[in-house]
mmCIF file with all atom_site columns, C-alpha atoms in Angstrom:
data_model
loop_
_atom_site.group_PDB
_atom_site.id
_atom_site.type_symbol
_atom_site.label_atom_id
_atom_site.label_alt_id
_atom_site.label_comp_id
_atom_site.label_asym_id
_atom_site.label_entity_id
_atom_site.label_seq_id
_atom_site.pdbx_PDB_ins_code
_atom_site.Cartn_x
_atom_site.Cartn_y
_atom_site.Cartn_z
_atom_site.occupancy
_atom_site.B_iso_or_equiv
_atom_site.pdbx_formal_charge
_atom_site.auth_seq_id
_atom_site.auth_comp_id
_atom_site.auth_asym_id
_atom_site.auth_atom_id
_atom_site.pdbx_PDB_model_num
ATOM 1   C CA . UNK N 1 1   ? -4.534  7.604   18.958  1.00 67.00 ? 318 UNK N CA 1
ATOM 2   C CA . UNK N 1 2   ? -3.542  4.166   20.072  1.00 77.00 ? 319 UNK N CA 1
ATOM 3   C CA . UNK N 1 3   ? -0.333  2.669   17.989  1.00 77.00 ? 320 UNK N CA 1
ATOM 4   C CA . UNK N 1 4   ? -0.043  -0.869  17.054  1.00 73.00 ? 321 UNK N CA 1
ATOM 5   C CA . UNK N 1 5   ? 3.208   -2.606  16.923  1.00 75.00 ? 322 UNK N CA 1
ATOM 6   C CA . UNK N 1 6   ? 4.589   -5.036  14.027  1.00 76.00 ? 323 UNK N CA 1
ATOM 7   C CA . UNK N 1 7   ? 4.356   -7.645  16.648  1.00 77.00 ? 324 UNK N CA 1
ATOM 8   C CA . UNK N 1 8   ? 0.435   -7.212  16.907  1.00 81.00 ? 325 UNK N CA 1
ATOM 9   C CA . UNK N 1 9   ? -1.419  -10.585 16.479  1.00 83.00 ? 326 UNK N CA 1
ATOM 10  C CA . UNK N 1 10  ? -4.561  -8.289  14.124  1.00 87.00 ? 327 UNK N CA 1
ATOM 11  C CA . UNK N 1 11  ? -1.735  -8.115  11.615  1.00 92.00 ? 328 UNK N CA 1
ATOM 12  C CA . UNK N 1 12  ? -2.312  -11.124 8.870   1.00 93.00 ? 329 UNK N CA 1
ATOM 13  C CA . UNK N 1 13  ? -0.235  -11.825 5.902   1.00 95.00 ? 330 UNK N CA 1
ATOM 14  C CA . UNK N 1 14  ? -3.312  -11.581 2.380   1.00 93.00 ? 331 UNK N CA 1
ATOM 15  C CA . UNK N 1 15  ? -0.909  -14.321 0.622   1.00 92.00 ? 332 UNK N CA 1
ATOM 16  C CA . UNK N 1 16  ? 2.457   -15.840 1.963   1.00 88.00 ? 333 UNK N CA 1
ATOM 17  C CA . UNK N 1 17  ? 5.201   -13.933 1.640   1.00 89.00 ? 334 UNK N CA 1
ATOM 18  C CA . UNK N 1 18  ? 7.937   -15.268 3.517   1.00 90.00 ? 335 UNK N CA 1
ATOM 19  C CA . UNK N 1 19  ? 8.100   -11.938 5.679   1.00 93.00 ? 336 UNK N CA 1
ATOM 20  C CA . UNK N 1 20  ? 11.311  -10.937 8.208   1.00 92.00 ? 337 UNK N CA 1
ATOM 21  C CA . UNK N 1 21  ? 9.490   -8.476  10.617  1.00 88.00 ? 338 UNK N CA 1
ATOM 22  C CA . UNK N 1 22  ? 12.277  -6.577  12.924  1.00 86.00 ? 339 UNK N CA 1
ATOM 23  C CA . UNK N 1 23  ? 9.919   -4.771  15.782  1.00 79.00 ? 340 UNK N CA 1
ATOM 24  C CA . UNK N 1 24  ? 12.009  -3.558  16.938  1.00 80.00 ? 341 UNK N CA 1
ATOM 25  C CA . UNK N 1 25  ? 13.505  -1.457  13.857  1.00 82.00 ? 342 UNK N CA 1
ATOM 26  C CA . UNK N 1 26  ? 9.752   -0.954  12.418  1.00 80.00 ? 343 UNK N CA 1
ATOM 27  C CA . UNK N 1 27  ? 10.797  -2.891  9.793   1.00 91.00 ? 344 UNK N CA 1
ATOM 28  C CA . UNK N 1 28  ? 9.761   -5.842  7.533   1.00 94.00 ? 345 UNK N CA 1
ATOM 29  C CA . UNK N 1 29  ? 11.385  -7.264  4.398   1.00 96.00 ? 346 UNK N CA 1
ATOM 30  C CA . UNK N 1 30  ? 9.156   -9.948  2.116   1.00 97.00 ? 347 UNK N CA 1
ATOM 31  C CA . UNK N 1 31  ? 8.523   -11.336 -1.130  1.00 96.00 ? 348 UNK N CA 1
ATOM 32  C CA . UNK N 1 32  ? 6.112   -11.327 -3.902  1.00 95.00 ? 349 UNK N CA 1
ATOM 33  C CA . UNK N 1 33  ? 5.727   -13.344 -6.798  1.00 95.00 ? 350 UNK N CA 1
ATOM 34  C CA . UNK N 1 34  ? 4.993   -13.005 -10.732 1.00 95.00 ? 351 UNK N CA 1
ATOM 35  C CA . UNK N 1 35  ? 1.560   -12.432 -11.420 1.00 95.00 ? 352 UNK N CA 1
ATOM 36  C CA . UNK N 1 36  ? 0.340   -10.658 -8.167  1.00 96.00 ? 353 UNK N CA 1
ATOM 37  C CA . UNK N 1 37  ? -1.466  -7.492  -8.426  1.00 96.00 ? 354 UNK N CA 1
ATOM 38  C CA . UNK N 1 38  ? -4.345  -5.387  -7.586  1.00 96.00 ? 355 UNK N CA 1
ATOM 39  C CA . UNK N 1 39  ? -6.186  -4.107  -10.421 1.00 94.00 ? 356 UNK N CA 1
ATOM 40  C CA . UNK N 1 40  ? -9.945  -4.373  -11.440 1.00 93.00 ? 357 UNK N CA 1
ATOM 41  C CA . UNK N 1 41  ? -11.347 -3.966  -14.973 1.00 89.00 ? 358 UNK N CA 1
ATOM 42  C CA . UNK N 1 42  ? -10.088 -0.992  -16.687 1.00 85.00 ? 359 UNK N CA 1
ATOM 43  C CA . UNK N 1 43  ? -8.303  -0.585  -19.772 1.00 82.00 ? 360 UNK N CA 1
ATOM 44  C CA . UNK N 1 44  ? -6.453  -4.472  -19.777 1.00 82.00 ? 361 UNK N CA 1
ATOM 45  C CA . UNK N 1 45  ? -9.662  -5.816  -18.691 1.00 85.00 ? 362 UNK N CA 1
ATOM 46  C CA . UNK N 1 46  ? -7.929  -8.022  -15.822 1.00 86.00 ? 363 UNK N CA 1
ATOM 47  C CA . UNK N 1 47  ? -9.283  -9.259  -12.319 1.00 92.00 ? 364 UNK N CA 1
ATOM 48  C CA . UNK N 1 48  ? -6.455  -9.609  -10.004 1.00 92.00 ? 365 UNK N CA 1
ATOM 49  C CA . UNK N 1 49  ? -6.855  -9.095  -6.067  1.00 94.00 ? 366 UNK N CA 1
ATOM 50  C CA . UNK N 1 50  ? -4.101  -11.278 -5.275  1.00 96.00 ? 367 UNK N CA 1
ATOM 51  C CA . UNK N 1 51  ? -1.151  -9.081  -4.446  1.00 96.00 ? 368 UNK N CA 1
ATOM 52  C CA . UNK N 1 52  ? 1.206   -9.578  -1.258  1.00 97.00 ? 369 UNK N CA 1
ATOM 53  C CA . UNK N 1 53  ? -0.270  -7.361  1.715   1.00 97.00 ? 370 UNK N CA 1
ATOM 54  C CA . UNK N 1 54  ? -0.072  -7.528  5.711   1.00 96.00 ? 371 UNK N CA 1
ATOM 55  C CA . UNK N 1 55  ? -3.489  -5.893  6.959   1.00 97.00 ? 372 UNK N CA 1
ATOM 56  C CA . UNK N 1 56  ? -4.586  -4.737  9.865   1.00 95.00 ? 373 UNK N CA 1
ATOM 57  C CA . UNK N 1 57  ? -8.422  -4.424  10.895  1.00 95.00 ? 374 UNK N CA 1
ATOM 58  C CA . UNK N 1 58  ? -9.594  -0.855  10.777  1.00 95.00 ? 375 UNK N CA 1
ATOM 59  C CA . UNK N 1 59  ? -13.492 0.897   11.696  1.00 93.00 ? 376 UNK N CA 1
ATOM 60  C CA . UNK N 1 60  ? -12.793 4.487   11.818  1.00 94.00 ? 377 UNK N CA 1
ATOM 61  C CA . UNK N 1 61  ? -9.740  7.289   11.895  1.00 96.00 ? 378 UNK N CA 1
ATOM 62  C CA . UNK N 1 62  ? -6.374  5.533   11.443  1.00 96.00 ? 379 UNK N CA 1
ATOM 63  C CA . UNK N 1 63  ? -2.752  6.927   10.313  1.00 96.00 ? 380 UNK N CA 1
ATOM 64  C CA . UNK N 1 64  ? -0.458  4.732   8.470   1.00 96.00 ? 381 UNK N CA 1
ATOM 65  C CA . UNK N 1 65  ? 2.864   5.707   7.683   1.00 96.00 ? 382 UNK N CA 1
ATOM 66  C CA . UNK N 1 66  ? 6.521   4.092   6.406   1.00 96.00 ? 383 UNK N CA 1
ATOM 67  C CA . UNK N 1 67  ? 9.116   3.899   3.923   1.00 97.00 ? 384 UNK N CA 1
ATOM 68  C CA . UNK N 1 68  ? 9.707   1.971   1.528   1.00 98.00 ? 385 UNK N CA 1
ATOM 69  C CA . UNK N 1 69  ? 12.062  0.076   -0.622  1.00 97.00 ? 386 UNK N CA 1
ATOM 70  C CA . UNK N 1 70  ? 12.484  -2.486  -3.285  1.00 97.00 ? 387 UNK N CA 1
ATOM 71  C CA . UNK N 1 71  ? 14.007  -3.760  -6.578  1.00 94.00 ? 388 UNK N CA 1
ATOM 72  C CA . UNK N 1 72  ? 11.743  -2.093  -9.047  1.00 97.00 ? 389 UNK N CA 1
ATOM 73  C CA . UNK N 1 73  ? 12.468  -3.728  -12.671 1.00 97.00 ? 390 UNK N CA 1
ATOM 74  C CA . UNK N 1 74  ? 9.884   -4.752  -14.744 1.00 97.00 ? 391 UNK N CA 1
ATOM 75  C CA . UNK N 1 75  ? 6.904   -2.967  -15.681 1.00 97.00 ? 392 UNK N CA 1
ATOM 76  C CA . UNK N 1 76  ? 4.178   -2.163  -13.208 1.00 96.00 ? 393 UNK N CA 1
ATOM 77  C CA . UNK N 1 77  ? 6.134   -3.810  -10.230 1.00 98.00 ? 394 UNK N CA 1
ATOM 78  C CA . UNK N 1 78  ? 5.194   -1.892  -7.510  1.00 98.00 ? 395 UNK N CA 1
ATOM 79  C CA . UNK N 1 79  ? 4.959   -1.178  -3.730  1.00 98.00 ? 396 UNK N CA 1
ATOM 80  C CA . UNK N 1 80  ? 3.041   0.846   -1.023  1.00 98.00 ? 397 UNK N CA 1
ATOM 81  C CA . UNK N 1 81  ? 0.165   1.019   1.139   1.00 98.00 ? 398 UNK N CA 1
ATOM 82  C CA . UNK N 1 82  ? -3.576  -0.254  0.955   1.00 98.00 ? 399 UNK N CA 1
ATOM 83  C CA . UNK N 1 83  ? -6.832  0.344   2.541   1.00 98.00 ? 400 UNK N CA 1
ATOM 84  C CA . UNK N 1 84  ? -9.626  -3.381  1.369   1.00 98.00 ? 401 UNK N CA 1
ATOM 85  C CA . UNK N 1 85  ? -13.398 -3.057  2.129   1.00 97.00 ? 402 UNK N CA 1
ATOM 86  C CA . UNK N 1 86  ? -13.854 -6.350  -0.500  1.00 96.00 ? 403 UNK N CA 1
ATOM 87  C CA . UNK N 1 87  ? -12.433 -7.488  -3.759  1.00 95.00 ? 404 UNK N CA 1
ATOM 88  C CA . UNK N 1 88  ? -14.006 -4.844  -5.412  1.00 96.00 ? 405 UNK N CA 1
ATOM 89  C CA . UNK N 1 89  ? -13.753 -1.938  -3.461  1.00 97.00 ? 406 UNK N CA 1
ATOM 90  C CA . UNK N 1 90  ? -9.822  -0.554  -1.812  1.00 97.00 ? 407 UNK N CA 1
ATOM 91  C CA . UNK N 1 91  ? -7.606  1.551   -2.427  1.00 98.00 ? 408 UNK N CA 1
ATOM 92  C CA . UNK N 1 92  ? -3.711  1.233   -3.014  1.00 98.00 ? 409 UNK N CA 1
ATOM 93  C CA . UNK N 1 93  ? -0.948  3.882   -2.849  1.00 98.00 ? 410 UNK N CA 1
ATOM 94  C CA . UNK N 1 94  ? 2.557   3.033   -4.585  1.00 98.00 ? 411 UNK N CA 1
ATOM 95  C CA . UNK N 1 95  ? 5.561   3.878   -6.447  1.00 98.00 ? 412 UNK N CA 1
ATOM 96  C CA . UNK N 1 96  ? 5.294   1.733   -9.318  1.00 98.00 ? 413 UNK N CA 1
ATOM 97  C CA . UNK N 1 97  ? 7.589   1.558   -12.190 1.00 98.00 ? 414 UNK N CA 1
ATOM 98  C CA . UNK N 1 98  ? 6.254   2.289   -15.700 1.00 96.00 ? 415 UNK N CA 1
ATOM 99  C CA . UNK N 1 99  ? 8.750   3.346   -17.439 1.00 96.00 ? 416 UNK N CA 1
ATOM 100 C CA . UNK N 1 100 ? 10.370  5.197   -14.923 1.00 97.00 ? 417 UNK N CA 1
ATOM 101 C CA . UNK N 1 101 ? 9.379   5.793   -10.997 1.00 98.00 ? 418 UNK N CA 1
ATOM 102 C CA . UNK N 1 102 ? 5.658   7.423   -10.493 1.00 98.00 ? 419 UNK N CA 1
ATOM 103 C CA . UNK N 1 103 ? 4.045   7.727   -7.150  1.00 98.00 ? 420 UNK N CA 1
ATOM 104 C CA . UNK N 1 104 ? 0.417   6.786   -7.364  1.00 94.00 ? 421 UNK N CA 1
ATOM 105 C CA . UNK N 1 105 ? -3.022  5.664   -6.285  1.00 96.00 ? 422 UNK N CA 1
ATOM 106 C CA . UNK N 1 106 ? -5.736  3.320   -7.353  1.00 97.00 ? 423 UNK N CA 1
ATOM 107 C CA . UNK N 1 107 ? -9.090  3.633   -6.100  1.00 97.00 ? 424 UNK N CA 1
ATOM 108 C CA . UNK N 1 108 ? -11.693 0.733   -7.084  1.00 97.00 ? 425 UNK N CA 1
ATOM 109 C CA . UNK N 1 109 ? -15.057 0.705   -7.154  1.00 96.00 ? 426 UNK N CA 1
ATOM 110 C CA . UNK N 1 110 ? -15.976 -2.082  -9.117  1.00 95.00 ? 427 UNK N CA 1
ATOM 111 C CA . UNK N 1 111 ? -13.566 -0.560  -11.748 1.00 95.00 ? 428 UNK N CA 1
ATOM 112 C CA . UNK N 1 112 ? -10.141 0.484   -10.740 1.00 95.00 ? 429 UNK N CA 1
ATOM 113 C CA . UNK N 1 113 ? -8.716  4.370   -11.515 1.00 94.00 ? 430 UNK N CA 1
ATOM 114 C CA . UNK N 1 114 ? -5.490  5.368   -11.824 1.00 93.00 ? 431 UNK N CA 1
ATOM 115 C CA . UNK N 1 115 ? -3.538  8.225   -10.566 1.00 95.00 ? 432 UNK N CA 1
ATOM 116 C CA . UNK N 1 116 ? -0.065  9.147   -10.863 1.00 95.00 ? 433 UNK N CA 1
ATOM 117 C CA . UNK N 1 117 ? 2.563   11.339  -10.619 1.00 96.00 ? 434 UNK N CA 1
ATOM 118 C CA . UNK N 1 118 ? 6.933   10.991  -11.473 1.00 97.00 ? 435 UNK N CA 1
ATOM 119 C CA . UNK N 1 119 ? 8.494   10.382  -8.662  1.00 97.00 ? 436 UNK N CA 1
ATOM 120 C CA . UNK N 1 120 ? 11.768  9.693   -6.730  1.00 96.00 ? 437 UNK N CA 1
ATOM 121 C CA . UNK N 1 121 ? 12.786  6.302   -5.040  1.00 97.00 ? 438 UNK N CA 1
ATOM 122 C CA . UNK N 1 122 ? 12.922  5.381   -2.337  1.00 97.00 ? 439 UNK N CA 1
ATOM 123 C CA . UNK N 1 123 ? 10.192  7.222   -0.348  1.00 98.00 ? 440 UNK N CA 1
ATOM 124 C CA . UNK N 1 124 ? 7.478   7.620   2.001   1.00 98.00 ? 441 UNK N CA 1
ATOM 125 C CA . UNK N 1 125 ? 3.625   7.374   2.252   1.00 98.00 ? 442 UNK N CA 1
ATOM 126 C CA . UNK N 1 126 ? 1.032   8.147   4.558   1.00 98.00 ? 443 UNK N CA 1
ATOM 127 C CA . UNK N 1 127 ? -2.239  7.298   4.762   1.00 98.00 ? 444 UNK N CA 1
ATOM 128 C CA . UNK N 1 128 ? -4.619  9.393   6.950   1.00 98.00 ? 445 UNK N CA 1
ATOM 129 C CA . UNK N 1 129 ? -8.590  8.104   7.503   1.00 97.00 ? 446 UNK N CA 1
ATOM 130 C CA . UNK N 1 130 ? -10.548 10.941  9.072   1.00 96.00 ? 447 UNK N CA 1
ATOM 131 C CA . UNK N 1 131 ? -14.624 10.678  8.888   1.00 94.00 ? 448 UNK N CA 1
ATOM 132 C CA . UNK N 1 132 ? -14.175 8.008   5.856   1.00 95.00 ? 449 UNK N CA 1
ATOM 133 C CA . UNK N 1 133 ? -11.916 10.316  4.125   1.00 97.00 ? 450 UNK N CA 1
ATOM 134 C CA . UNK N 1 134 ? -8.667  9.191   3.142   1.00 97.00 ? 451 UNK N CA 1
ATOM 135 C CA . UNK N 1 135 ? -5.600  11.433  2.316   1.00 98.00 ? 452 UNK N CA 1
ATOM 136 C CA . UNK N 1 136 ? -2.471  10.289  0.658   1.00 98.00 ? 453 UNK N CA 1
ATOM 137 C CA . UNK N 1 137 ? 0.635   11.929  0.668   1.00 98.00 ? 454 UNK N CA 1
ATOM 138 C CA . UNK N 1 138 ? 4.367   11.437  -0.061  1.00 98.00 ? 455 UNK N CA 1
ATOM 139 C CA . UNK N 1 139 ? 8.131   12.082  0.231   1.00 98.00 ? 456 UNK N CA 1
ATOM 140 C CA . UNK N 1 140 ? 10.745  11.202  -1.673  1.00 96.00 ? 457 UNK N CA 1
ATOM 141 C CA . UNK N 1 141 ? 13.712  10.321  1.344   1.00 93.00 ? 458 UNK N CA 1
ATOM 142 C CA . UNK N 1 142 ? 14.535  12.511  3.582   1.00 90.00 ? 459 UNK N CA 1
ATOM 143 C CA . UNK N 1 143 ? 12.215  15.047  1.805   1.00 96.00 ? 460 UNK N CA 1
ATOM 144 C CA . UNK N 1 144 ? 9.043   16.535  2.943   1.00 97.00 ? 461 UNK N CA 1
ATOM 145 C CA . UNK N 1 145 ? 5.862   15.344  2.688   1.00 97.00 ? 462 UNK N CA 1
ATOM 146 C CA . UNK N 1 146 ? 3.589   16.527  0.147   1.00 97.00 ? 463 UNK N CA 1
ATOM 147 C CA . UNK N 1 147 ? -0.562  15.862  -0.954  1.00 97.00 ? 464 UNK N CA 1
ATOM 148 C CA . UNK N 1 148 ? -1.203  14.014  -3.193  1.00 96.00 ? 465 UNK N CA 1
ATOM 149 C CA . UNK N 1 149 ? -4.993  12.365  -3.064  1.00 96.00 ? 466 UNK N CA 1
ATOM 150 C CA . UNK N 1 150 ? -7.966  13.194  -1.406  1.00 97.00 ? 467 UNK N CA 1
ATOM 151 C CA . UNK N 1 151 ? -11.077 10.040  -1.588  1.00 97.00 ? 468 UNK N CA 1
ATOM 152 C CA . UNK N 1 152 ? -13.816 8.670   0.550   1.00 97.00 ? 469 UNK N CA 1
ATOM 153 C CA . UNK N 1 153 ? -13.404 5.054   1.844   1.00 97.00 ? 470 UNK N CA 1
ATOM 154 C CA . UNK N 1 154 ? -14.925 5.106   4.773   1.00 93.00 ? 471 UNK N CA 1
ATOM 155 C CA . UNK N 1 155 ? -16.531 2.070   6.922   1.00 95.00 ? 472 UNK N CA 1
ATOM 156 C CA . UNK N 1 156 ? -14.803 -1.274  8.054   1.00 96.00 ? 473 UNK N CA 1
ATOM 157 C CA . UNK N 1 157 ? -11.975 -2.535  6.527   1.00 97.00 ? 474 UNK N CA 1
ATOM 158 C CA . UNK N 1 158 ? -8.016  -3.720  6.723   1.00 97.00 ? 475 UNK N CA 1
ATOM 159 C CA . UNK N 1 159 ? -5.312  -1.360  6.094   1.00 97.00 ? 476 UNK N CA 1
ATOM 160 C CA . UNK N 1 160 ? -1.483  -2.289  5.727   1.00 97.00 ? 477 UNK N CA 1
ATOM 161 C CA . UNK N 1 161 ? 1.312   -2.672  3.340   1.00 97.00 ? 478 UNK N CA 1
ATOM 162 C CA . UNK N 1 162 ? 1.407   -4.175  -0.046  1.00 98.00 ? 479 UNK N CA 1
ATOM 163 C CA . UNK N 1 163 ? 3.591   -5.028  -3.304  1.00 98.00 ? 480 UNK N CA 1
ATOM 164 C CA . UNK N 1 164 ? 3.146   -6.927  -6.393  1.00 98.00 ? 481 UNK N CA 1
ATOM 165 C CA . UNK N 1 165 ? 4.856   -7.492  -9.775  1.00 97.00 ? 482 UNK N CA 1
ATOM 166 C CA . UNK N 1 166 ? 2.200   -8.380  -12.227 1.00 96.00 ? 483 UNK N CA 1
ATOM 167 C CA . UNK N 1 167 ? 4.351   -8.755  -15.298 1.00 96.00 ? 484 UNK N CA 1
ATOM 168 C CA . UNK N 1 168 ? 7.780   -9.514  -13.416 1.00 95.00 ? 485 UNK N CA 1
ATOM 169 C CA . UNK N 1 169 ? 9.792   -12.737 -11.824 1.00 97.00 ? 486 UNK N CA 1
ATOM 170 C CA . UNK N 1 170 ? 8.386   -11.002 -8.482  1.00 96.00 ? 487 UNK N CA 1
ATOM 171 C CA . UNK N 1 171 ? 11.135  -8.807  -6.327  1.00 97.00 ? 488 UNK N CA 1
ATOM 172 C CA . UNK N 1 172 ? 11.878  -8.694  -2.823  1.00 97.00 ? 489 UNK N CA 1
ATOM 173 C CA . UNK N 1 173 ? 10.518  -5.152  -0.935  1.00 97.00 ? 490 UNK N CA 1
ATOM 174 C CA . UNK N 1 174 ? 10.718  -3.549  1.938   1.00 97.00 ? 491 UNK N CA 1
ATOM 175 C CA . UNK N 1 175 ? 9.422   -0.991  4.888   1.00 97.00 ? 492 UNK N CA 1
ATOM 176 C CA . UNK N 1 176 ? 10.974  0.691   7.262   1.00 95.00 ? 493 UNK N CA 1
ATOM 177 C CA . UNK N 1 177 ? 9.716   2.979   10.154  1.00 92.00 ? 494 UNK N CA 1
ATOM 178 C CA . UNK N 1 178 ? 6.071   1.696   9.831   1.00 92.00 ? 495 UNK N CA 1
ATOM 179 C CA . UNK N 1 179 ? 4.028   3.596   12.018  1.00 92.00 ? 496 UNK N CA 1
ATOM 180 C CA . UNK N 1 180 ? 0.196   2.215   12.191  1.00 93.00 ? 497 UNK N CA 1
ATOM 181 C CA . UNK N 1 181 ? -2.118  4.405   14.967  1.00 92.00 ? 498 UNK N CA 1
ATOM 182 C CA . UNK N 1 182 ? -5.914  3.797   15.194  1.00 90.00 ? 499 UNK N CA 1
ATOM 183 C CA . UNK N 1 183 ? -8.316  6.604   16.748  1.00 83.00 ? 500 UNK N CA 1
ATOM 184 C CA . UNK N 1 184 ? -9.521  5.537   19.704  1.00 70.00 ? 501 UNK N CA 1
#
């Protein structure tokens, strides 16, 4: 496995974000704004592929990793990882609030799904892409990691970090310990 730092110039920002990256820490702070999201089609019917995400290029096995943190208020703001082939095919991993704190995934195909689960925040996911299968998992902090979702998504694509507030003013987030390795 071959680990890329913060500091790589493959990492690009999907929408401005006004980003503080400490490489040194593995950790980056940013912003997103009202009306981002990523969610396709089902149930409310809305196209949105405009969230806030720093993606790296992927083709085959990668692990992503970190843990995250942000001012969760208003319903469906939310925070995590992602995995885009196109605007109508990724997959997102979050805590998201609805209510209260769930842990999550989306997985769209043309239509977006929903999975979820309650959850404690702050926490941890991991993303793990072996033969164009992807496994989620998380950890509330400190905790231990647990499964979560198993889905194919395999072929080229960009994989990173992600929030958006659909509904809400927008909220500042966070990562820390962001660990990105690519199978060489």
């Amino acid at each position: 496995m071959k680990s890329l730092g913060l500091r790589d110039p493959a990492w690009l920002w999907t929408r401005e974000s006004h980003p503080v990256v400490d490489a040194k820490k593995g950790t980056v702070t940013w912003s997103c704004v009202q009306g981002s999201d990523y969610w396709r089609l089902t149930a409310s019917g809305v196209v949105a592929h405009n969230g806030h995400s720093r993606v790296i290029p992927v083709e085959g096995d990668f692990s992503l990793e970190g843990d995250f943190s942000a001012e969760l208020a208003v319903q469906y703001d939310q925070v995590g990882l992602i995995v885009i082939k196109s605007p109508t095919e990724w997959f997102k991993a979050s805590f998201e609030l609805d209510g209260q704190i769930y842990v999550g995934g989306v997985h769209t195909r043309e239509t977006s799904d929903w999975s979820l689960a309650p959850a404690t925040f702050p926490g941890g996911l991991m993303l793990v892409r072996r033969s164009e299968v992807v496994e989620l998992s998380w950890r509330p902090q400190g905790g231990e990691w647990a499964k979560l979702r198993q889905l194919t998504l395999g072929g080229p694509a960009s994989a990173g970090f992600y929030s958006a507030s659909p509904l809400g003013p927008g909220f500042q987030a966070s990562v820390a310990g962001l660990r990105f390795s690519l199978e060489e």
